[in-house]
Every structure is written in structure tokens, then in C-alpha cells.
mmCIF file with all atom_site columns, C-alpha atoms in Angstrom:
data_model
loop_
_atom_site.group_PDB
_atom_site.id
_atom_site.type_symbol
_atom_site.label_atom_id
_atom_site.label_alt_id
_atom_site.label_comp_id
_atom_site.label_asym_id
_atom_site.label_entity_id
_atom_site.label_seq_id
_atom_site.pdbx_PDB_ins_code
_atom_site.Cartn_x
_atom_site.Cartn_y
_atom_site.Cartn_z
_atom_site.occupancy
_atom_site.B_iso_or_equiv
_atom_site.pdbx_formal_charge
_atom_site.auth_seq_id
_atom_site.auth_comp_id
_atom_site.auth_asym_id
_atom_site.auth_atom_id
_atom_site.pdbx_PDB_model_num
ATOM 1   C CA . MET A 1 1   ? 0.000   0.000  0.000   1.00 64.00 ? 1   MET A CA 1
ATOM 2   C CA . LYS A 1 2   ? 2.894   2.348  0.725   1.00 73.00 ? 2   LYS A CA 1
ATOM 3   C CA . THR A 1 3   ? 4.054   2.217  -2.893  1.00 80.00 ? 3   THR A CA 1
ATOM 4   C CA . LEU A 1 4   ? 0.550   2.199  -4.359  1.00 84.00 ? 4   LEU A CA 1
ATOM 5   C CA . LEU A 1 5   ? -0.509  5.554  -2.892  1.00 82.00 ? 5   LEU A CA 1
ATOM 6   C CA . PRO A 1 6   ? 2.387   7.590  -4.325  1.00 84.00 ? 6   PRO A CA 1
ATOM 7   C CA . ALA A 1 7   ? 1.927   5.841  -7.679  1.00 88.00 ? 7   ALA A CA 1
ATOM 8   C CA . LEU A 1 8   ? -1.780  6.725  -7.778  1.00 87.00 ? 8   LEU A CA 1
ATOM 9   C CA . LYS A 1 9   ? -1.011  10.293 -6.742  1.00 87.00 ? 9   LYS A CA 1
ATOM 10  C CA . TRP A 1 10  ? 1.544   10.708 -9.536  1.00 88.00 ? 10  TRP A CA 1
ATOM 11  C CA . ILE A 1 11  ? -0.689  9.075  -12.127 1.00 90.00 ? 11  ILE A CA 1
ATOM 12  C CA . ALA A 1 12  ? -3.388  11.610 -11.242 1.00 91.00 ? 12  ALA A CA 1
ATOM 13  C CA . ARG A 1 13  ? -0.862  14.453 -11.346 1.00 90.00 ? 13  ARG A CA 1
ATOM 14  C CA . LEU A 1 14  ? 0.399   13.371 -14.775 1.00 92.00 ? 14  LEU A CA 1
ATOM 15  C CA . ILE A 1 15  ? -3.163  13.243 -16.090 1.00 91.00 ? 15  ILE A CA 1
ATOM 16  C CA . GLY A 1 16  ? -3.694  16.806 -14.844 1.00 90.00 ? 16  GLY A CA 1
ATOM 17  C CA . LEU A 1 17  ? -0.407  18.013 -16.306 1.00 92.00 ? 17  LEU A CA 1
ATOM 18  C CA . LEU A 1 18  ? -1.181  16.471 -19.699 1.00 91.00 ? 18  LEU A CA 1
ATOM 19  C CA . PHE A 1 19  ? -4.627  18.086 -19.618 1.00 90.00 ? 19  PHE A CA 1
ATOM 20  C CA . VAL A 1 20  ? -3.120  21.522 -18.980 1.00 90.00 ? 20  VAL A CA 1
ATOM 21  C CA . LEU A 1 21  ? -0.543  21.000 -21.745 1.00 91.00 ? 21  LEU A CA 1
ATOM 22  C CA . LEU A 1 22  ? -3.275  19.974 -24.209 1.00 89.00 ? 22  LEU A CA 1
ATOM 23  C CA . LEU A 1 23  ? -5.328  23.000 -23.204 1.00 86.00 ? 23  LEU A CA 1
ATOM 24  C CA . VAL A 1 24  ? -2.384  25.368 -23.694 1.00 87.00 ? 24  VAL A CA 1
ATOM 25  C CA . ALA A 1 25  ? -1.557  23.781 -27.061 1.00 88.00 ? 25  ALA A CA 1
ATOM 26  C CA . ASN A 1 26  ? -5.187  24.181 -28.131 1.00 83.00 ? 26  ASN A CA 1
ATOM 27  C CA . MET A 1 27  ? -5.246  27.837 -27.077 1.00 81.00 ? 27  MET A CA 1
ATOM 28  C CA . LEU A 1 28  ? -1.975  28.546 -28.877 1.00 83.00 ? 28  LEU A CA 1
ATOM 29  C CA . SER A 1 29  ? -3.255  26.961 -32.077 1.00 85.00 ? 29  SER A CA 1
ATOM 30  C CA . SER A 1 30  ? -6.746  28.482 -32.078 1.00 81.00 ? 30  SER A CA 1
ATOM 31  C CA . GLY A 1 31  ? -6.234  31.681 -30.107 1.00 74.00 ? 31  GLY A CA 1
ATOM 32  C CA . LEU A 1 32  ? -8.005  33.038 -27.064 1.00 71.00 ? 32  LEU A CA 1
ATOM 33  C CA . PRO A 1 33  ? -11.800 32.974 -27.128 1.00 75.00 ? 33  PRO A CA 1
ATOM 34  C CA . GLU A 1 34  ? -13.878 36.146 -27.109 1.00 78.00 ? 34  GLU A CA 1
ATOM 35  C CA . LEU A 1 35  ? -15.441 35.880 -23.661 1.00 71.00 ? 35  LEU A CA 1
ATOM 36  C CA . LEU A 1 36  ? -18.037 38.590 -24.221 1.00 77.00 ? 36  LEU A CA 1
ATOM 37  C CA . LYS A 1 37  ? -19.583 36.616 -27.084 1.00 83.00 ? 37  LYS A CA 1
ATOM 38  C CA . PHE A 1 38  ? -20.066 33.406 -25.071 1.00 83.00 ? 38  PHE A CA 1
ATOM 39  C CA . SER A 1 39  ? -23.505 31.844 -24.801 1.00 87.00 ? 39  SER A CA 1
ATOM 40  C CA . TRP A 1 40  ? -24.770 30.654 -21.409 1.00 87.00 ? 40  TRP A CA 1
ATOM 41  C CA . THR A 1 41  ? -23.688 27.107 -22.254 1.00 88.00 ? 41  THR A CA 1
ATOM 42  C CA . GLU A 1 42  ? -20.183 28.231 -23.179 1.00 86.00 ? 42  GLU A CA 1
ATOM 43  C CA . THR A 1 43  ? -19.973 30.322 -20.008 1.00 88.00 ? 43  THR A CA 1
ATOM 44  C CA . LEU A 1 44  ? -20.959 27.302 -17.914 1.00 91.00 ? 44  LEU A CA 1
ATOM 45  C CA . GLU A 1 45  ? -18.372 25.195 -19.754 1.00 87.00 ? 45  GLU A CA 1
ATOM 46  C CA . LEU A 1 46  ? -15.750 27.845 -18.991 1.00 88.00 ? 46  LEU A CA 1
ATOM 47  C CA . VAL A 1 47  ? -16.676 27.767 -15.291 1.00 92.00 ? 47  VAL A CA 1
ATOM 48  C CA . GLY A 1 48  ? -16.282 23.980 -15.312 1.00 91.00 ? 48  GLY A CA 1
ATOM 49  C CA . LEU A 1 49  ? -12.960 24.245 -17.103 1.00 90.00 ? 49  LEU A CA 1
ATOM 50  C CA . LEU A 1 50  ? -11.666 26.838 -14.638 1.00 92.00 ? 50  LEU A CA 1
ATOM 51  C CA . LEU A 1 51  ? -12.730 24.639 -11.717 1.00 95.00 ? 51  LEU A CA 1
ATOM 52  C CA . MET A 1 52  ? -10.864 21.690 -13.244 1.00 93.00 ? 52  MET A CA 1
ATOM 53  C CA . ILE A 1 53  ? -7.707  23.738 -13.808 1.00 92.00 ? 53  ILE A CA 1
ATOM 54  C CA . THR A 1 54  ? -7.881  25.202 -10.299 1.00 94.00 ? 54  THR A CA 1
ATOM 55  C CA . GLY A 1 55  ? -8.228  21.688 -8.904  1.00 94.00 ? 55  GLY A CA 1
ATOM 56  C CA . ILE A 1 56  ? -5.232  20.468 -10.887 1.00 92.00 ? 56  ILE A CA 1
ATOM 57  C CA . PHE A 1 57  ? -3.019  23.078 -9.248  1.00 93.00 ? 57  PHE A CA 1
ATOM 58  C CA . GLN A 1 58  ? -4.676  22.936 -5.803  1.00 92.00 ? 58  GLN A CA 1
ATOM 59  C CA . GLU A 1 59  ? -4.058  19.232 -5.402  1.00 90.00 ? 59  GLU A CA 1
ATOM 60  C CA . TYR A 1 60  ? -0.327  19.814 -5.056  1.00 89.00 ? 60  TYR A CA 1
ATOM 61  C CA . ARG A 1 61  ? -1.066  21.506 -1.722  1.00 92.00 ? 61  ARG A CA 1
ATOM 62  C CA . TRP A 1 62  ? -4.436  20.023 -0.712  1.00 92.00 ? 62  TRP A CA 1
ATOM 63  C CA . GLU A 1 63  ? -5.311  16.686 -2.314  1.00 92.00 ? 63  GLU A CA 1
ATOM 64  C CA . LEU A 1 64  ? -8.911  16.601 -1.158  1.00 94.00 ? 64  LEU A CA 1
ATOM 65  C CA . VAL A 1 65  ? -9.724  20.169 -2.227  1.00 95.00 ? 65  VAL A CA 1
ATOM 66  C CA . GLY A 1 66  ? -8.010  19.722 -5.586  1.00 94.00 ? 66  GLY A CA 1
ATOM 67  C CA . GLY A 1 67  ? -9.689  16.391 -6.247  1.00 94.00 ? 67  GLY A CA 1
ATOM 68  C CA . LEU A 1 68  ? -13.132 17.723 -5.358  1.00 96.00 ? 68  LEU A CA 1
ATOM 69  C CA . LEU A 1 69  ? -12.618 20.804 -7.553  1.00 96.00 ? 69  LEU A CA 1
ATOM 70  C CA . MET A 1 70  ? -11.611 18.588 -10.476 1.00 94.00 ? 70  MET A CA 1
ATOM 71  C CA . ILE A 1 71  ? -14.701 16.408 -10.015 1.00 95.00 ? 71  ILE A CA 1
ATOM 72  C CA . ALA A 1 72  ? -16.995 19.430 -9.574  1.00 96.00 ? 72  ALA A CA 1
ATOM 73  C CA . GLY A 1 73  ? -15.525 21.109 -12.651 1.00 94.00 ? 73  GLY A CA 1
ATOM 74  C CA . TYR A 1 74  ? -16.095 18.000 -14.727 1.00 93.00 ? 74  TYR A CA 1
ATOM 75  C CA . LEU A 1 75  ? -19.686 17.720 -13.499 1.00 93.00 ? 75  LEU A CA 1
ATOM 76  C CA . VAL A 1 76  ? -20.395 21.388 -14.325 1.00 93.00 ? 76  VAL A CA 1
ATOM 77  C CA . PHE A 1 77  ? -18.882 20.870 -17.779 1.00 90.00 ? 77  PHE A CA 1
ATOM 78  C CA . ALA A 1 78  ? -20.919 17.679 -18.302 1.00 90.00 ? 78  ALA A CA 1
ATOM 79  C CA . VAL A 1 79  ? -24.159 19.420 -17.273 1.00 91.00 ? 79  VAL A CA 1
ATOM 80  C CA . ALA A 1 80  ? -23.413 22.246 -19.711 1.00 90.00 ? 80  ALA A CA 1
ATOM 81  C CA . GLU A 1 81  ? -22.784 19.705 -22.476 1.00 85.00 ? 81  GLU A CA 1
ATOM 82  C CA . GLY A 1 82  ? -25.850 17.677 -21.571 1.00 84.00 ? 82  GLY A CA 1
ATOM 83  C CA . GLN A 1 83  ? -23.989 14.363 -21.491 1.00 81.00 ? 83  GLN A CA 1
ATOM 84  C CA . VAL A 1 84  ? -22.030 12.318 -18.974 1.00 78.00 ? 84  VAL A CA 1
ATOM 85  C CA . LEU A 1 85  ? -18.992 11.395 -21.075 1.00 75.00 ? 85  LEU A CA 1
ATOM 86  C CA . VAL A 1 86  ? -17.722 14.635 -22.553 1.00 73.00 ? 86  VAL A CA 1
ATOM 87  C CA . GLY A 1 87  ? -15.156 13.998 -25.270 1.00 74.00 ? 87  GLY A CA 1
ATOM 88  C CA . LEU A 1 88  ? -12.086 11.809 -24.916 1.00 77.00 ? 88  LEU A CA 1
ATOM 89  C CA . VAL A 1 89  ? -9.988  13.961 -22.572 1.00 80.00 ? 89  VAL A CA 1
ATOM 90  C CA . PHE A 1 90  ? -12.369 15.380 -19.969 1.00 84.00 ? 90  PHE A CA 1
ATOM 91  C CA . PRO A 1 91  ? -13.351 12.050 -18.325 1.00 87.00 ? 91  PRO A CA 1
ATOM 92  C CA . PHE A 1 92  ? -9.687  11.589 -17.399 1.00 89.00 ? 92  PHE A CA 1
ATOM 93  C CA . ILE A 1 93  ? -9.939  14.715 -15.240 1.00 91.00 ? 93  ILE A CA 1
ATOM 94  C CA . PHE A 1 94  ? -12.834 13.120 -13.363 1.00 92.00 ? 94  PHE A CA 1
ATOM 95  C CA . VAL A 1 95  ? -10.710 9.980  -12.859 1.00 92.00 ? 95  VAL A CA 1
ATOM 96  C CA . ALA A 1 96  ? -7.723  12.053 -11.692 1.00 93.00 ? 96  ALA A CA 1
ATOM 97  C CA . GLY A 1 97  ? -9.912  13.933 -9.223  1.00 94.00 ? 97  GLY A CA 1
ATOM 98  C CA . ALA A 1 98  ? -11.352 10.670 -7.911  1.00 94.00 ? 98  ALA A CA 1
ATOM 99  C CA . LEU A 1 99  ? -7.815  9.283  -7.495  1.00 92.00 ? 99  LEU A CA 1
ATOM 100 C CA . HIS A 1 100 ? -6.810  12.319 -5.437  1.00 93.00 ? 100 HIS A CA 1
ATOM 101 C CA . VAL A 1 101 ? -9.843  11.912 -3.195  1.00 95.00 ? 101 VAL A CA 1
ATOM 102 C CA . LEU A 1 102 ? -9.131  8.172  -2.774  1.00 93.00 ? 102 LEU A CA 1
ATOM 103 C CA . VAL A 1 103 ? -5.475  8.803  -1.933  1.00 91.00 ? 103 VAL A CA 1
ATOM 104 C CA . TRP A 1 104 ? -6.526  11.405 0.641   1.00 92.00 ? 104 TRP A CA 1
ATOM 105 C CA . ILE A 1 105 ? -9.012  8.966  2.210   1.00 92.00 ? 105 ILE A CA 1
ATOM 106 C CA . TRP A 1 106 ? -6.465  6.134  2.328   1.00 90.00 ? 106 TRP A CA 1
ATOM 107 C CA . LYS A 1 107 ? -3.794  8.370  3.832   1.00 87.00 ? 107 LYS A CA 1
ATOM 108 C CA . ARG A 1 108 ? -6.229  9.683  6.427   1.00 87.00 ? 108 ARG A CA 1
ATOM 109 C CA . ASN A 1 109 ? -7.432  6.204  7.406   1.00 85.00 ? 109 ASN A CA 1
ATOM 110 C CA . SER A 1 110 ? -3.922  4.750  7.586   1.00 79.00 ? 110 SER A CA 1
ATOM 111 C CA . HIS A 1 111 ? -2.953  7.214  10.363  1.00 63.00 ? 111 HIS A CA 1
ATOM 112 C CA . GLU A 1 112 ? -5.607  5.876  12.742  1.00 51.00 ? 112 GLU A CA 1
#
């Protein structure tokens, strides 16, 4: 178990890092969006995306907070899209967030 927890934590971190790199590459290739022209759906998607990104960086300090933000961001994005599995990349953020929450729970329970 002692080697499994760090492995799960780093798998989740790598998923988050790859997500951010893909997002940056996408923004560099297509340019920044015009925020004032967003529809309500696009605004909700942006909120979900910002929650996911915030969670990716928060988990380095607080695993539980970061994991929950990643999950919440995915759920907001999925509600805006109107479907559970949104694309090929976004479900991995949900998985990474769930891994962070699981690692936090296991670490917390192992100290008792």
C-alpha cells in the first residue's frame, strides 16, 4: 500500500499536467476565445474548465480540495454539455480527481 498511494497520486498528477498541456496547445493553435460573445452554455463550460484547472493546481497543496474541484468542474462541464462522457480527454480529469480523493481517504485512514 505504501508504494501504491504515491503511484496513484503521480498518475493523477500526470493526467492533470497532460490536460493543462493539451489546453495550452489548443489555445496557442486556435487563439483566445472572445469571452463577451459566449452563450450561457459556453460560459458554464468555462466555469467547469476553470474549476478543473484550479483543482489540478490545488491538489499539489491540498489533495482533497483539488480532487473535489476537479470532479466538480467535470460535473459542471458535463451538465453544460448535456452528457455524462464529454469527449475523450475530460473524463480523465474526473478519474484524476477521484484518485486524489481516494489517496486522501487512504492516507487519512492509515494514520488511525
